[in-house]
Amino acid sequence: MVKVIDKPLSVNPLKKSQVLGAVTAFLGIDSCMPLVHGSQGCMAFTKNFLTQHFREVTPMQSTAVFDIATILGDDSNLHDGIKNVIEKQSPKIIGLVTTGMTETRGDDTKATILRFREKYPEYGDVVIVPVSTPDFKGDAETGYGEAVAALLETALSCLNVKKYNTKKQVNILSGMHSTAADIDWLKRLMADFNIEAFVLPDLASSMGGQVTRYYGLPEEGAPLERIAKAGGADFTIAIGSCMERAADVLLEKCSIPYKKFDTLTGVKATDELISWLIDYTGEPVPEWVQIERKRAVDAMLDAHFSFGGKSCSIAAEPSLAYSLGRFISEELGVKLQSVVTTAKEGNFEKLNAEHIICGDMEDLEEHLSDSDFVLSNSNALNICKRKGLPLYKVGYPIKDMLGHFHRNFIGYIGAMNLTFDLGNICLELDIEESHRI
Amino acid sequence: MKLRLQALVNEPDCDHNQSKTEKQKKEACKKPTPGATAGGCAFDGAQIVLLPVADAAHLIHGPITCCGHSYNNRGTRSTVGDMHTYGFTTDISEMDIIMGSESKLKESIIYIAEKYKPKAVFVYSTCVTSMIGEDIERVCEEASSEVKLPVIPVDSPGFSGSKNLGNKFAGEALIKHVVGTAEPEDIGKFPINLIGEYNIAGELWQVEPIFKAVGIDILSKMTGNAAYEELCFADKAKASVVICSRALIYIARQLKETHGIPYIEGSFYGMKQIKETLLKIASIFESKELEKNIESYTSKMEKETYKQLKPYLPALKNKKVLVYTGGVKSWSVLYQLEELGMEVIKSSTRKSTEEDIERILEHFDGDESALMPKGDGKTILNLLKEHNASLLLAGGRNMYTAMKGQVPFLDVNQERLFAYAGYEGMVELAKHITYTLESPVFEVAHSKAPWEVA
Ligand code: SF4
């Protein structure tokens, strides 16, 4: 049962808004400008947040709704915003992300875009993707999922998609919790199973540090031409439940079947993916995959002495909380004390935890009881300091650590890394305990 | 709202505003350009000013973006409490918007008062709660009498304007609801208000010893490392010293008008500036004693500081710097760089007042080509290249612009980890510039990969 603590406010929120999720998704698209429709602060805070998180230039813009316009409600800010972005940055796509303010005002962005098209036919080839992401609803993951779904709805041209080579083509919809290392691992895996994979969004390429010059628009993410061809793929894999909506779009519009993997973290979860790949492709399992599995299991055997009798708590968005929680409790044997997340329902309800709470960091702090360590984002650091507990950083934002985005959390390699990292935390606790006089 | 905005934008006591033409005034409050903006909203600005008051809770009335993307992310440090690291928000939902959320707001204030026992609660209105007409002033009043704590409304919806306007909203809230509500025990001989120093990365602690050494008493710090209580008796000071001239001159002006407290503007970045600022204070108090103290202390400290700077100066000498930062920093840091022997090629004016610009020009002997208007990362990198500059000094958002351009960088934004004020800060600044200038990483970055070599 998911608990919601009865209180009138949120203290140290875990939740980030849909705006953050949608903007993040658009940053994984080549030549796409995320344009936040609202007052400038929403975009400025989001930009600051993501710049610190990725340690990269994070292009985004705002329609800068200002005073009077707020009350009157007209097209001008939106039209000017789109026009200025096109004239100054020449994007191929604009991801138009709404905010609580413009949603409360009742802006009909779809109709406004139509009027923009009439007024400025010269900009007809810029794809504009409207996403409704009020921040009084949902969370970052829903915003991220909605943005990818909207992008596909707008960009898919199912008519002229023919298969253009003999390889099997698979769309991979990567959830918000995927790191660059996760995405790279999937790409390599797919290639070695002789699949032509297309990752959407591709934050590994745009925010992973490989663009070595200044850019005004995200570069090297998933390109528009390729997104349009996603409609001609043979299959779709959705990673994390927040990507189901987008997979549905591909199914409904282009009849592409899909399989959703709620998690790819841990040996069992990775086994599921590999089994599916064996069945689907008939290809042999690459040797490096076999080796990775052996190493992961070896790591878990070595580490298990430290995991027994330990417990931990997790505060993260639903998909991430579920992935980590399942692996930690079912494969490492660490007890889940509390899982705090940002949705009231979802697969995380199945986790075997003492408390499952839809709430904030205050709820986490008050439900840690005998947890030995905590998994959460940088904002949990103050709590962990107060309680004297180690914090293993996951989720958004990670602002006080380098290289988080290049850590693997999925696949056998992810299982191995997590086992080592968490195992070391527990081992240190054991050593400390044993030497206590 | 409109009248209030106009009143706040027109600062009658700044020379540059009085002498403005209508057109200039309009420009001063000009709207942000849709699709080409940078910088935060008024709510952001209000928080910059008030959040350092760390024994008070800060409750944000709005949906999740305002607080969820911003809390626990300011560089201010405090020894009086830890409330500045907390994010409190009513996190309003669709239902709250339809039904109204004033009762939720009131319950939230009570919740915070009972559980966290702050000295006061600041309540911020944001875009959505302001649009749906929530009466936060009334709710604060009601809650205040119930919890027996000051509950201060800060009307700061983001759509009303930029961060700078938000700074003023915060000042307005302090003047209206806080200043003059308590009596200090002992005000000291030369009591001042220190306005506009937010203790970013602990800069206040580099400035405070200077005041102490010369015998000036800081009665009320606005607001770095301030206890709520000391804001309440700011009206008992005998002078105000405004550090960040643009943001909080409003408070100084109000204190002058209503309580007759004179004010000066100053800076603690750069040794010459420190001395000048201190002497200005001495002249307000018309104290020869103070003046003497200042003369002897500053000359001692200058000598001492130069000694400490010595190992760094050769590496910095004549190196060219582009300064791309807003407001007061756009001129104050120039003096510091000059004292380090560096050459500033241009300084940005995008968030500067006319007064800030005047001071930049003063530094450059009136050469207007030294002013750099708003520009994106590309413009910045091009300028660096064109002038063969060695260093970009800017806010954190441009840190990765510099890294993409593989140029040494010094971060002067709000979330930075290092403090550069006072004498100690000068040495710190010299060190950190040297570290980035001399880092071997740039050579690696500039080297070609084997497959790129012809
Ligand atoms: S612009 Fe408005 S809604 Fe956005 S962060 Fe600022 S106050 Fe909040």
Short mmCIF file of N, CA and C in Angstrom, two decimals, chain A residues 6-20 35 39-49 51-52 55-57 60-68 70 76-77 80-81 84-85 88-89 100-101 104-105 135-137 209-216 361-362 365-366 377-379 382 386 399, chain B residues 1-2 5 29-44 59 63-74 82 85-94 97 104 107-108 111-112 115-116 127-128 131-132 158-163 376-378 381 396-397 399-401 403-406 413 415:
data_model
loop_
_atom_site.label_atom_id
_atom_site.label_comp_id
_atom_site.label_asym_id
_atom_site.label_seq_id
_atom_site.Cartn_x
_atom_site.Cartn_y
_atom_site.Cartn_z
N ASP A 6 -0.27 12.55 5.80
CA ASP A 6 -1.26 13.61 5.86
C ASP A 6 -0.63 14.92 6.33
N LYS A 7 -0.35 15.79 5.40
CA LYS A 7 0.18 17.12 5.76
C LYS A 7 -0.14 18.09 4.63
N PRO A 8 -0.16 19.38 4.97
CA PRO A 8 -0.64 20.34 3.97
C PRO A 8 0.42 20.79 2.96
N LEU A 9 1.68 20.41 3.19
CA LEU A 9 2.74 20.98 2.35
C LEU A 9 3.79 19.94 2.01
N SER A 10 4.74 20.33 1.22
CA SER A 10 5.87 19.46 0.92
C SER A 10 7.11 20.09 1.54
N VAL A 11 7.87 19.29 2.28
CA VAL A 11 9.09 19.80 2.91
C VAL A 11 10.29 19.12 2.26
N ASN A 12 11.15 19.90 1.67
CA ASN A 12 12.27 19.36 0.90
C ASN A 12 11.76 18.38 -0.17
N PRO A 13 11.16 18.93 -1.19
CA PRO A 13 10.51 18.09 -2.20
C PRO A 13 11.48 17.10 -2.86
N LEU A 14 10.97 15.94 -3.12
CA LEU A 14 11.66 14.98 -3.96
C LEU A 14 11.22 15.23 -5.41
N LYS A 15 9.96 15.62 -5.50
CA LYS A 15 9.36 15.82 -6.82
C LYS A 15 9.95 17.02 -7.55
N LYS A 16 10.21 16.84 -8.84
CA LYS A 16 10.53 17.92 -9.74
C LYS A 16 9.36 17.98 -10.73
N SER A 17 9.20 19.11 -11.41
CA SER A 17 7.99 19.24 -12.21
C SER A 17 8.11 18.54 -13.56
N GLN A 18 6.97 18.42 -14.20
CA GLN A 18 6.92 17.87 -15.56
C GLN A 18 7.77 18.70 -16.51
N VAL A 19 7.89 19.99 -16.20
CA VAL A 19 8.70 20.88 -17.05
C VAL A 19 10.14 20.35 -17.13
N LEU A 20 10.67 19.98 -15.99
CA LEU A 20 12.05 19.48 -15.96
C LEU A 20 12.20 18.22 -16.80
N LEU A 35 11.49 25.01 -25.47
CA LEU A 35 10.97 26.36 -25.24
C LEU A 35 9.89 26.29 -24.16
N SER A 39 6.58 32.23 -17.45
CA SER A 39 7.47 33.33 -17.10
C SER A 39 8.90 32.81 -17.06
N GLN A 40 9.85 33.75 -17.10
CA GLN A 40 11.23 33.31 -17.32
C GLN A 40 11.82 32.46 -16.20
N GLY A 41 11.26 32.59 -14.99
CA GLY A 41 11.85 31.89 -13.85
C GLY A 41 11.83 30.38 -13.97
N CYS A 42 10.74 29.84 -14.50
CA CYS A 42 10.63 28.38 -14.60
C CYS A 42 11.78 27.84 -15.44
N MET A 43 12.05 28.53 -16.56
CA MET A 43 13.14 28.08 -17.43
C MET A 43 14.49 28.31 -16.74
N ALA A 44 14.65 29.45 -16.10
CA ALA A 44 15.95 29.76 -15.47
C ALA A 44 16.30 28.75 -14.39
N PHE A 45 15.33 28.42 -13.55
CA PHE A 45 15.59 27.42 -12.50
C PHE A 45 15.91 26.06 -13.12
N THR A 46 15.16 25.70 -14.15
CA THR A 46 15.36 24.41 -14.79
C THR A 46 16.73 24.34 -15.45
N LYS A 47 17.11 25.44 -16.07
CA LYS A 47 18.41 25.49 -16.74
C LYS A 47 19.55 25.36 -15.72
N ASN A 48 19.42 26.10 -14.66
CA ASN A 48 20.41 26.04 -13.61
C ASN A 48 20.56 24.61 -13.08
N PHE A 49 19.43 24.00 -12.83
CA PHE A 49 19.35 22.64 -12.30
C PHE A 49 20.05 21.65 -13.25
N THR A 51 22.07 22.28 -15.83
CA THR A 51 23.48 22.61 -16.09
C THR A 51 24.36 22.02 -14.99
N GLN A 52 23.90 22.17 -13.75
CA GLN A 52 24.67 21.60 -12.65
C GLN A 52 24.68 20.08 -12.71
N ARG A 55 26.62 19.09 -16.05
CA ARG A 55 27.89 19.81 -16.24
C ARG A 55 28.16 19.99 -17.73
N GLU A 56 27.14 20.47 -18.40
CA GLU A 56 27.21 20.72 -19.84
C GLU A 56 26.41 21.98 -20.14
N VAL A 57 26.62 22.55 -21.32
CA VAL A 57 25.75 23.62 -21.80
C VAL A 57 24.38 23.01 -22.06
N MET A 60 18.10 26.05 -23.68
CA MET A 60 16.64 26.09 -23.55
C MET A 60 16.22 27.55 -23.55
N GLN A 61 14.97 27.80 -23.84
CA GLN A 61 14.48 29.17 -23.89
C GLN A 61 13.12 29.28 -23.22
N SER A 62 12.67 30.53 -23.06
CA SER A 62 11.41 30.78 -22.39
C SER A 62 10.59 31.75 -23.24
N THR A 63 9.27 31.65 -23.17
CA THR A 63 8.44 32.63 -23.88
C THR A 63 8.31 33.91 -23.05
N ALA A 64 8.86 33.88 -21.84
CA ALA A 64 8.95 35.09 -21.01
C ALA A 64 7.62 35.82 -20.87
N VAL A 65 6.60 35.11 -20.47
CA VAL A 65 5.31 35.75 -20.25
C VAL A 65 5.47 36.76 -19.12
N PHE A 66 4.98 37.97 -19.36
CA PHE A 66 5.33 39.08 -18.47
C PHE A 66 4.08 39.87 -18.13
N ASP A 67 3.90 40.09 -16.88
CA ASP A 67 2.84 40.93 -16.33
C ASP A 67 1.51 40.94 -17.10
N ILE A 68 1.27 41.99 -17.87
CA ILE A 68 -0.03 42.19 -18.50
C ILE A 68 -0.45 41.01 -19.35
N THR A 70 -0.07 38.13 -18.96
CA THR A 70 -0.59 37.06 -18.13
C THR A 70 -2.10 37.16 -17.98
N SER A 76 0.87 36.58 -28.45
CA SER A 76 2.08 37.31 -28.81
C SER A 76 3.36 36.72 -28.21
N ASN A 77 3.34 36.39 -26.91
CA ASN A 77 4.56 35.84 -26.32
C ASN A 77 5.00 34.55 -26.99
N ASP A 80 6.15 35.31 -30.62
CA ASP A 80 7.46 35.97 -30.60
C ASP A 80 8.55 34.99 -30.16
N GLY A 81 8.20 34.20 -29.16
CA GLY A 81 9.17 33.24 -28.64
C GLY A 81 9.60 32.26 -29.72
N ASN A 84 11.60 34.17 -32.49
CA ASN A 84 12.96 34.53 -32.08
C ASN A 84 13.88 33.32 -32.00
N VAL A 85 13.34 32.23 -31.48
CA VAL A 85 14.16 31.02 -31.39
C VAL A 85 14.56 30.55 -32.79
N LYS A 88 17.08 33.13 -34.32
CA LYS A 88 18.40 33.21 -33.68
C LYS A 88 19.15 31.88 -33.70
N GLN A 89 18.43 30.77 -33.57
CA GLN A 89 19.13 29.49 -33.38
C GLN A 89 18.92 28.49 -34.52
N GLY A 100 2.59 25.59 -15.26
CA GLY A 100 1.36 25.74 -14.49
C GLY A 100 0.68 27.06 -14.79
N MET A 101 1.50 28.07 -14.99
CA MET A 101 0.95 29.40 -15.20
C MET A 101 0.19 29.51 -16.52
N THR A 104 -2.93 27.36 -16.31
CA THR A 104 -3.99 27.96 -15.49
C THR A 104 -4.71 29.04 -16.30
N ARG A 105 -3.92 29.76 -17.08
CA ARG A 105 -4.51 30.81 -17.91
C ARG A 105 -5.39 30.20 -19.01
N ASP A 135 2.83 22.15 -13.97
CA ASP A 135 3.59 21.63 -12.82
C ASP A 135 2.70 21.39 -11.61
N PHE A 136 1.40 21.58 -11.75
CA PHE A 136 0.51 21.22 -10.65
C PHE A 136 0.00 19.79 -10.80
N LYS A 137 0.56 19.06 -11.74
CA LYS A 137 0.19 17.66 -11.98
C LYS A 137 1.45 16.86 -12.28
N GLY A 209 29.17 14.71 -23.04
CA GLY A 209 30.48 15.35 -23.08
C GLY A 209 31.24 15.16 -24.38
N GLN A 210 30.62 14.54 -25.38
CA GLN A 210 31.38 14.30 -26.61
C GLN A 210 31.29 15.45 -27.61
N VAL A 211 30.40 16.39 -27.35
CA VAL A 211 30.36 17.58 -28.21
C VAL A 211 31.42 18.53 -27.67
N THR A 212 32.45 18.77 -28.47
CA THR A 212 33.61 19.47 -27.92
C THR A 212 33.67 20.94 -28.31
N ARG A 213 32.59 21.46 -28.82
CA ARG A 213 32.59 22.91 -29.07
C ARG A 213 31.31 23.50 -28.50
N TYR A 214 31.27 24.81 -28.44
CA TYR A 214 30.08 25.46 -27.91
C TYR A 214 28.89 25.25 -28.84
N TYR A 215 27.71 25.06 -28.26
CA TYR A 215 26.53 24.89 -29.10
C TYR A 215 25.35 25.68 -28.55
N GLY A 216 24.53 26.20 -29.45
CA GLY A 216 23.32 26.92 -29.06
C GLY A 216 22.11 26.03 -29.06
N MET A 361 11.33 14.54 1.03
CA MET A 361 12.52 14.17 1.79
C MET A 361 12.25 14.18 3.30
N GLU A 362 11.29 14.98 3.72
CA GLU A 362 10.94 14.97 5.15
C GLU A 362 10.37 13.59 5.52
N GLU A 365 13.20 11.24 5.80
CA GLU A 365 13.92 11.45 7.06
C GLU A 365 13.19 10.80 8.23
N GLU A 366 11.88 10.86 8.18
CA GLU A 366 11.11 10.34 9.31
C GLU A 366 10.81 8.85 9.22
N ASN A 377 18.99 11.57 -4.39
CA ASN A 377 19.72 12.62 -5.09
C ASN A 377 20.48 13.52 -4.10
N SER A 378 21.16 14.52 -4.63
CA SER A 378 22.01 15.38 -3.80
C SER A 378 21.26 16.08 -2.68
N ASN A 379 19.97 16.30 -2.86
CA ASN A 379 19.21 17.00 -1.83
C ASN A 379 19.01 16.17 -0.57
N ASN A 382 21.77 16.55 3.20
CA ASN A 382 21.59 17.18 4.52
C ASN A 382 20.97 16.20 5.51
N ARG A 386 22.64 14.70 8.93
CA ARG A 386 21.98 14.78 10.24
C ARG A 386 21.89 13.41 10.89
N LYS A 399 24.47 17.18 -8.03
CA LYS A 399 25.20 18.42 -8.29
C LYS A 399 26.53 18.48 -7.56
N MET B 1 -0.92 46.37 -8.46
CA MET B 1 0.38 45.81 -8.83
C MET B 1 1.15 46.80 -9.70
N LYS B 2 0.42 47.38 -10.65
CA LYS B 2 1.12 48.24 -11.61
C LYS B 2 1.72 49.47 -10.92
N LEU B 5 4.66 48.53 -8.94
CA LEU B 5 5.82 48.28 -9.80
C LEU B 5 6.48 49.58 -10.19
N CYS B 29 12.69 49.26 -17.29
CA CYS B 29 11.78 48.17 -16.91
C CYS B 29 11.29 47.45 -18.14
N LYS B 30 12.14 47.35 -19.11
CA LYS B 30 11.66 46.76 -20.36
C LYS B 30 11.44 45.26 -20.22
N LYS B 31 10.54 44.79 -21.02
CA LYS B 31 10.13 43.39 -20.92
C LYS B 31 11.24 42.47 -21.42
N PRO B 32 11.28 41.28 -20.87
CA PRO B 32 12.22 40.30 -21.43
C PRO B 32 11.76 39.88 -22.83
N THR B 33 12.70 39.53 -23.68
CA THR B 33 12.35 39.13 -25.04
C THR B 33 11.98 37.65 -25.08
N PRO B 34 10.77 37.34 -25.51
CA PRO B 34 10.41 35.91 -25.61
C PRO B 34 11.38 35.18 -26.53
N GLY B 35 11.83 34.04 -26.12
CA GLY B 35 12.72 33.25 -26.97
C GLY B 35 14.16 33.69 -26.92
N ALA B 36 14.45 34.75 -26.16
CA ALA B 36 15.85 35.20 -26.06
C ALA B 36 16.07 35.82 -24.69
N THR B 37 15.74 35.09 -23.66
CA THR B 37 15.91 35.63 -22.31
C THR B 37 16.96 34.83 -21.56
N ALA B 38 17.46 35.46 -20.54
CA ALA B 38 18.30 34.73 -19.60
C ALA B 38 17.98 35.32 -18.25
N GLY B 39 18.19 34.58 -17.21
CA GLY B 39 18.00 35.16 -15.89
C GLY B 39 16.68 34.77 -15.27
N GLY B 40 16.65 34.88 -13.96
CA GLY B 40 15.53 34.39 -13.18
C GLY B 40 14.38 35.36 -13.07
N CYS B 41 13.34 34.91 -12.36
CA CYS B 41 12.13 35.71 -12.20
C CYS B 41 12.18 36.48 -10.89
N ALA B 42 11.13 37.28 -10.67
CA ALA B 42 11.06 38.12 -9.47
C ALA B 42 11.08 37.28 -8.20
N PHE B 43 10.43 36.14 -8.23
CA PHE B 43 10.42 35.28 -7.04
C PHE B 43 11.85 34.84 -6.71
N ASP B 44 12.59 34.48 -7.73
CA ASP B 44 14.00 34.10 -7.58
C ASP B 44 14.76 35.24 -6.88
N LEU B 59 8.51 29.74 2.97
CA LEU B 59 7.44 28.89 2.42
C LEU B 59 7.01 29.43 1.06
N PRO B 63 2.86 25.85 -7.32
CA PRO B 63 3.12 24.49 -7.76
C PRO B 63 4.62 24.16 -7.68
N ILE B 64 5.00 22.96 -8.04
CA ILE B 64 6.30 22.43 -7.63
C ILE B 64 7.53 23.06 -8.28
N THR B 65 7.40 23.64 -9.47
CA THR B 65 8.61 24.14 -10.13
C THR B 65 9.38 25.15 -9.27
N CYS B 66 8.67 26.14 -8.75
CA CYS B 66 9.31 27.26 -8.05
C CYS B 66 10.25 26.77 -6.95
N CYS B 67 9.78 25.85 -6.13
CA CYS B 67 10.60 25.37 -5.02
C CYS B 67 11.39 24.13 -5.42
N GLY B 68 10.74 23.22 -6.11
CA GLY B 68 11.35 21.92 -6.41
C GLY B 68 12.62 22.01 -7.23
N HIS B 69 12.73 23.05 -8.06
CA HIS B 69 13.92 23.17 -8.91
C HIS B 69 14.96 24.10 -8.29
N SER B 70 14.64 24.71 -7.15
CA SER B 70 15.55 25.76 -6.66
C SER B 70 16.05 25.59 -5.24
N TYR B 71 15.41 24.77 -4.43
CA TYR B 71 15.79 24.80 -3.01
C TYR B 71 17.14 24.13 -2.78
N ASN B 72 17.71 24.45 -1.63
CA ASN B 72 19.00 23.89 -1.25
C ASN B 72 20.06 24.11 -2.33
N ASN B 73 20.00 25.26 -2.97
CA ASN B 73 20.93 25.50 -4.07
C ASN B 73 21.48 26.92 -4.07
N ARG B 74 21.50 27.58 -2.91
CA ARG B 74 22.05 28.92 -2.88
C ARG B 74 23.38 28.88 -2.13
N ASP B 82 19.60 26.57 9.84
CA ASP B 82 19.79 25.83 8.59
C ASP B 82 18.54 25.86 7.70
N THR B 85 18.52 25.81 3.85
CA THR B 85 18.73 24.60 3.03
C THR B 85 17.42 23.82 2.88
N TYR B 86 16.37 24.31 3.51
CA TYR B 86 15.07 23.62 3.43
C TYR B 86 14.22 24.21 2.31
N GLY B 87 13.46 23.33 1.66
CA GLY B 87 12.47 23.80 0.70
C GLY B 87 11.08 23.52 1.26
N PHE B 88 10.34 24.57 1.58
CA PHE B 88 8.96 24.39 2.02
C PHE B 88 8.04 24.89 0.92
N THR B 89 7.13 24.08 0.47
CA THR B 89 6.21 24.57 -0.55
C THR B 89 4.82 23.95 -0.38
N THR B 90 3.81 24.74 -0.73
CA THR B 90 2.45 24.20 -0.66
C THR B 90 2.21 23.22 -1.81
N ASP B 91 3.10 23.19 -2.80
CA ASP B 91 3.03 22.21 -3.89
C ASP B 91 1.59 22.05 -4.38
N ILE B 92 0.99 23.13 -4.81
CA ILE B 92 -0.45 23.08 -5.08
C ILE B 92 -0.79 22.23 -6.31
N SER B 93 -1.95 21.60 -6.23
CA SER B 93 -2.40 20.69 -7.27
C SER B 93 -3.52 21.35 -8.08
N GLU B 94 -3.98 20.65 -9.07
CA GLU B 94 -5.06 21.17 -9.89
C GLU B 94 -6.28 21.48 -9.02
N ILE B 97 -6.08 24.65 -7.21
CA ILE B 97 -6.28 25.82 -8.07
C ILE B 97 -7.77 26.08 -8.25
N LYS B 104 -5.01 25.76 2.89
CA LYS B 104 -3.83 24.90 2.84
C LYS B 104 -2.58 25.71 3.22
N GLU B 107 -2.58 26.24 6.97
CA GLU B 107 -2.18 25.00 7.67
C GLU B 107 -0.69 24.75 7.53
N SER B 108 -0.16 25.08 6.36
CA SER B 108 1.27 24.87 6.13
C SER B 108 2.10 25.74 7.06
N TYR B 111 1.97 24.23 10.41
CA TYR B 111 2.79 23.02 10.42
C TYR B 111 4.27 23.37 10.64
N ILE B 112 4.73 24.34 9.86
CA ILE B 112 6.14 24.73 9.96
C ILE B 112 6.44 25.33 11.33
N LYS B 115 6.49 22.50 13.96
CA LYS B 115 7.48 21.44 13.82
C LYS B 115 8.91 21.96 13.77
N TYR B 116 9.11 23.07 13.09
CA TYR B 116 10.48 23.54 12.89
C TYR B 116 10.85 24.72 13.77
N CYS B 127 3.68 32.75 -9.50
CA CYS B 127 2.79 33.07 -10.63
C CYS B 127 1.37 32.54 -10.46
N VAL B 128 1.25 31.24 -10.25
CA VAL B 128 -0.09 30.65 -10.26
C VAL B 128 -0.92 31.14 -9.08
N MET B 131 -2.02 34.61 -9.74
CA MET B 131 -3.05 34.69 -10.79
C MET B 131 -4.43 34.32 -10.31
N ILE B 132 -4.49 33.30 -9.44
CA ILE B 132 -5.81 32.87 -8.99
C ILE B 132 -6.29 33.72 -7.79
N GLY B 158 6.56 35.50 -10.32
CA GLY B 158 7.62 35.56 -11.32
C GLY B 158 7.29 36.41 -12.52
N PHE B 159 6.01 36.45 -12.88
CA PHE B 159 5.66 37.16 -14.11
C PHE B 159 5.77 38.68 -13.97
N SER B 160 5.93 39.17 -12.73
CA SER B 160 5.97 40.63 -12.58
C SER B 160 7.31 41.21 -13.05
N GLY B 161 8.32 40.37 -13.18
CA GLY B 161 9.57 40.92 -13.69
C GLY B 161 10.78 40.07 -13.37
N SER B 162 11.93 40.74 -13.45
CA SER B 162 13.20 40.03 -13.35
C SER B 162 13.62 39.84 -11.90
N LYS B 163 14.76 39.21 -11.75
CA LYS B 163 15.35 39.01 -10.44
C LYS B 163 15.53 40.33 -9.70
N ASP B 376 25.56 35.62 -26.39
CA ASP B 376 25.49 34.20 -26.04
C ASP B 376 26.90 33.62 -25.95
N GLY B 377 26.95 32.33 -25.71
CA GLY B 377 28.24 31.67 -25.53
C GLY B 377 29.17 31.88 -26.71
N LYS B 378 28.58 31.88 -27.89
CA LYS B 378 29.41 32.03 -29.08
C LYS B 378 30.10 33.39 -29.08
N LEU B 381 32.93 33.46 -26.57
CA LEU B 381 34.12 32.73 -27.01
C LEU B 381 34.85 33.46 -28.13
N GLY B 396 28.16 30.77 -13.05
CA GLY B 396 28.26 29.34 -13.28
C GLY B 396 27.64 28.87 -14.58
N ARG B 397 26.64 29.59 -15.05
CA ARG B 397 25.98 29.14 -16.25
C ARG B 397 26.92 29.18 -17.45
N MET B 399 30.12 28.58 -17.16
CA MET B 399 31.28 27.74 -16.88
C MET B 399 31.48 26.73 -18.01
N TYR B 400 30.38 26.16 -18.46
CA TYR B 400 30.51 25.12 -19.47
C TYR B 400 30.69 25.71 -20.87
N THR B 401 30.31 26.98 -21.03
CA THR B 401 30.66 27.68 -22.27
C THR B 401 32.18 27.74 -22.35
N MET B 403 34.33 25.85 -20.81
CA MET B 403 34.93 24.53 -20.95
C MET B 403 34.80 24.02 -22.38
N LYS B 404 33.66 24.35 -23.01
CA LYS B 404 33.52 23.96 -24.42
C LYS B 404 34.56 24.67 -25.27
N GLY B 405 34.86 25.93 -24.91
CA GLY B 405 35.87 26.68 -25.64
C GLY B 405 37.28 26.39 -25.15
N GLN B 406 37.38 25.55 -24.11
CA GLN B 406 38.67 25.17 -23.52
C GLN B 406 39.47 26.38 -23.05
N ASN B 413 29.52 32.96 -9.54
CA ASN B 413 28.06 32.94 -9.38
C ASN B 413 27.66 32.67 -7.94
N GLU B 415 26.30 30.05 -6.53
CA GLU B 415 26.45 28.73 -5.91
C GLU B 415 27.92 28.34 -5.72
#
